[in-house]
PDB file of C-alpha atoms in Angstrom:
ATOM      1  CA  GLU O   1     -13.863 -17.479  -0.271  1.00  0.00           C
ATOM      2  CA  PRO O   2     -13.856 -20.005  -3.287  1.00  0.00           C
ATOM      3  CA  GLY O   3     -12.320 -18.046  -6.450  1.00  0.00           C
ATOM      4  CA  GLU O   4     -10.541 -15.057  -3.673  1.00  0.00           C
ATOM      5  CA  ILE O   5      -7.355 -13.933  -4.890  1.00  0.00           C
ATOM      6  CA  SER O   6      -5.172 -14.349  -1.197  1.00  0.00           C
ATOM      7  CA  GLY O   7      -2.849 -10.941  -0.623  1.00  0.00           C
ATOM      8  CA  SER O   8       0.524 -12.627  -1.154  1.00  0.00           C
ATOM      9  CA  ALA O   9      -0.971 -13.854  -4.305  1.00  0.00           C
ATOM     10  CA  MET O  10      -2.257 -10.427  -5.274  1.00  0.00           C
ATOM     11  CA  PHE O  11       1.323  -8.779  -4.531  1.00  0.00           C
ATOM     12  CA  GLU O  12       2.940 -11.657  -6.525  1.00  0.00           C
ATOM     13  CA  LEU O  13       0.322 -10.190  -9.422  1.00  0.00           C
ATOM     14  CA  LEU O  14       1.492  -6.477  -8.903  1.00  0.00           C
ATOM     15  CA  GLU O  15       4.193  -4.939 -11.436  1.00  0.00           C
ATOM     16  CA  ASP O  16       8.106  -5.295 -10.156  1.00  0.00           C
ATOM     17  CA  GLU O  17       8.427  -1.688  -9.609  1.00  0.00           C
ATOM     18  CA  VAL O  18       5.145  -1.507  -8.014  1.00  0.00           C
ATOM     19  CA  LYS O  19       6.541  -4.580  -5.590  1.00  0.00           C
ATOM     20  CA  GLU O  20       9.687  -2.680  -4.745  1.00  0.00           C
ATOM     21  CA  ALA O  21       8.107   0.031  -4.100  1.00  0.00           C
ATOM     22  CA  ILE O  22       5.677  -1.254  -1.319  1.00  0.00           C
ATOM     23  CA  LEU O  23       8.673  -3.159  -0.070  1.00  0.00           C
ATOM     24  CA  SER O  24      11.291   0.065   0.440  1.00  0.00           C
ATOM     25  CA  LEU O  25       8.195   1.610   2.975  1.00  0.00           C
ATOM     26  CA  PRO O  26       8.930   1.452   6.507  1.00  0.00           C
ATOM     27  CA  ASP O  27       7.715  -1.924   8.068  1.00  0.00           C
ATOM     28  CA  ASP O  28       5.094  -0.518  10.100  1.00  0.00           C
ATOM     29  CA  PHE O  29       3.712   1.340   7.032  1.00  0.00           C
ATOM     30  CA  ARG O  30       4.387  -1.448   4.605  1.00  0.00           C
ATOM     31  CA  LEU O  31       2.269  -3.808   7.021  1.00  0.00           C
ATOM     32  CA  ALA O  32      -0.823  -1.638   7.346  1.00  0.00           C
ATOM     33  CA  VAL O  33      -0.525  -0.723   3.406  1.00  0.00           C
ATOM     34  CA  ILE O  34      -0.914  -4.351   2.903  1.00  0.00           C
ATOM     35  CA  MET O  35      -3.537  -5.363   5.031  1.00  0.00           C
ATOM     36  CA  ALA O  36      -5.417  -3.232   3.943  1.00  0.00           C
ATOM     37  CA  ASP O  37      -4.607  -3.098   0.715  1.00  0.00           C
ATOM     38  CA  LEU O  38      -4.059  -6.749  -0.399  1.00  0.00           C
ATOM     39  CA  GLU O  39      -5.884  -8.593   2.068  1.00  0.00           C
ATOM     40  CA  ASP O  40      -8.700  -5.969   2.426  1.00  0.00           C
ATOM     41  CA  MET O  41      -8.727  -6.244   6.397  1.00  0.00           C
ATOM     42  CA  SER O  42     -10.261  -3.626   8.169  1.00  0.00           C
ATOM     43  CA  TYR O  43      -8.964  -1.077  10.492  1.00  0.00           C
ATOM     44  CA  LYS O  44      -9.948  -3.276  13.300  1.00  0.00           C
ATOM     45  CA  GLU O  45      -8.404  -6.142  12.433  1.00  0.00           C
ATOM     46  CA  ILE O  46      -5.062  -4.757  11.449  1.00  0.00           C
ATOM     47  CA  ALA O  47      -5.126  -3.056  14.927  1.00  0.00           C
ATOM     48  CA  ASP O  48      -5.490  -6.427  16.436  1.00  0.00           C
ATOM     49  CA  ARG O  49      -2.742  -7.149  14.598  1.00  0.00           C
ATOM     50  CA  MET O  50      -0.419  -5.058  14.815  1.00  0.00           C
ATOM     51  CA  GLU O  51      -1.366  -4.558  18.860  1.00  0.00           C
ATOM     52  CA  CYS O  52      -1.596  -0.915  18.432  1.00  0.00           C
ATOM     53  CA  PRO O  53      -4.376   1.730  18.492  1.00  0.00           C
ATOM     54  CA  LEU O  54      -6.731   2.272  16.017  1.00  0.00           C
ATOM     55  CA  GLY O  55      -5.746   5.840  15.488  1.00  0.00           C
ATOM     56  CA  THR O  56      -2.145   4.716  15.011  1.00  0.00           C
ATOM     57  CA  VAL O  57      -3.045   2.400  11.949  1.00  0.00           C
ATOM     58  CA  MET O  58      -5.139   5.115  10.174  1.00  0.00           C
ATOM     59  CA  SER O  59      -1.691   7.117  10.749  1.00  0.00           C
ATOM     60  CA  ARG O  60       0.123   4.481   9.268  1.00  0.00           C
ATOM     61  CA  LEU O  61      -1.840   4.166   6.671  1.00  0.00           C
ATOM     62  CA  TYR O  62      -2.216   7.473   5.676  1.00  0.00           C
ATOM     63  CA  ARG O  63       1.825   7.933   6.031  1.00  0.00           C
ATOM     64  CA  GLY O  64       2.382   4.452   4.106  1.00  0.00           C
ATOM     65  CA  ARG O  65      -0.025   5.490   1.011  1.00  0.00           C
ATOM     66  CA  LYS O  66       1.613   8.855   0.741  1.00  0.00           C
ATOM     67  CA  LEU O  67       4.790   7.447   0.298  1.00  0.00           C
ATOM     68  CA  LEU O  68       3.795   5.402  -1.907  1.00  0.00           C
ATOM     69  CA  ARG O  69       1.962   7.760  -4.403  1.00  0.00           C
ATOM     70  CA  GLU O  70       5.530   9.601  -4.510  1.00  0.00           C
ATOM     71  CA  LYS O  71       7.572   6.253  -5.063  1.00  0.00           C
ATOM     72  CA  VAL O  72       5.032   5.179  -7.787  1.00  0.00           C
ATOM     73  CA  ARG O  73       4.350   8.660  -8.918  1.00  0.00           C
ATOM     74  CA  ASP O  74       7.225   8.495 -12.359  1.00  0.00           C
ATOM     75  CA  TYR O  75       5.751   4.909 -12.596  1.00  0.00           C
ATOM     76  CA  ALA O  76       2.486   5.912 -12.821  1.00  0.00           C
ATOM     77  CA  ILE O  77       2.592   8.943 -15.377  1.00  0.00           C
ATOM     78  CA  GLU O  78       4.869   6.624 -17.407  1.00  0.00           C
ATOM     79  CA  ARG O  79       1.943   3.884 -17.255  1.00  0.00           C
ATOM     80  CA  ARG O  80      -0.034   6.872 -17.885  1.00  0.00           C
ATOM     81  CA  VAL O  81      -2.132   5.773 -15.065  1.00  0.00           C
ATOM     82  CA  ILE O  82      -2.198   9.192 -14.173  1.00  0.00           C
ATOM     83  CA  GLY O  83      -1.345  13.022 -16.063  1.00  0.00           C
ATOM     84  CA  GLU O  84       1.764  14.782 -15.335  1.00  0.00           C
ATOM     85  CA  ASP O  85      -0.502  17.357 -13.881  1.00  0.00           C
ATOM     86  CA  ALA O  86      -1.458  15.296 -11.169  1.00  0.00           C
ATOM     87  CA  LYS O  87      -1.554  16.441  -8.041  1.00  0.00           C
ATOM     88  CA  ASP O  88       0.364  14.497  -5.046  1.00  0.00           C
TER      89      ASP O  88
END
């Protein structure tokens, strides 16, 4: 739709530290996270694109997001996005 930002354009708007964290994720996790969180695809659309069951998509998203949180935690604390006592 007009005025919407594509997933690749959204990725380019991210800070370098966040981009690096996303790119460092294992391929299947990275692809699922990008499709869900940057391209706003549904779980079903992701499952179709990745040719895997819906449950696998859910697992990859959970694990990928968890890894991403761990990788950007210090960055988020430095930027005061979260407090130092934030739970993982």
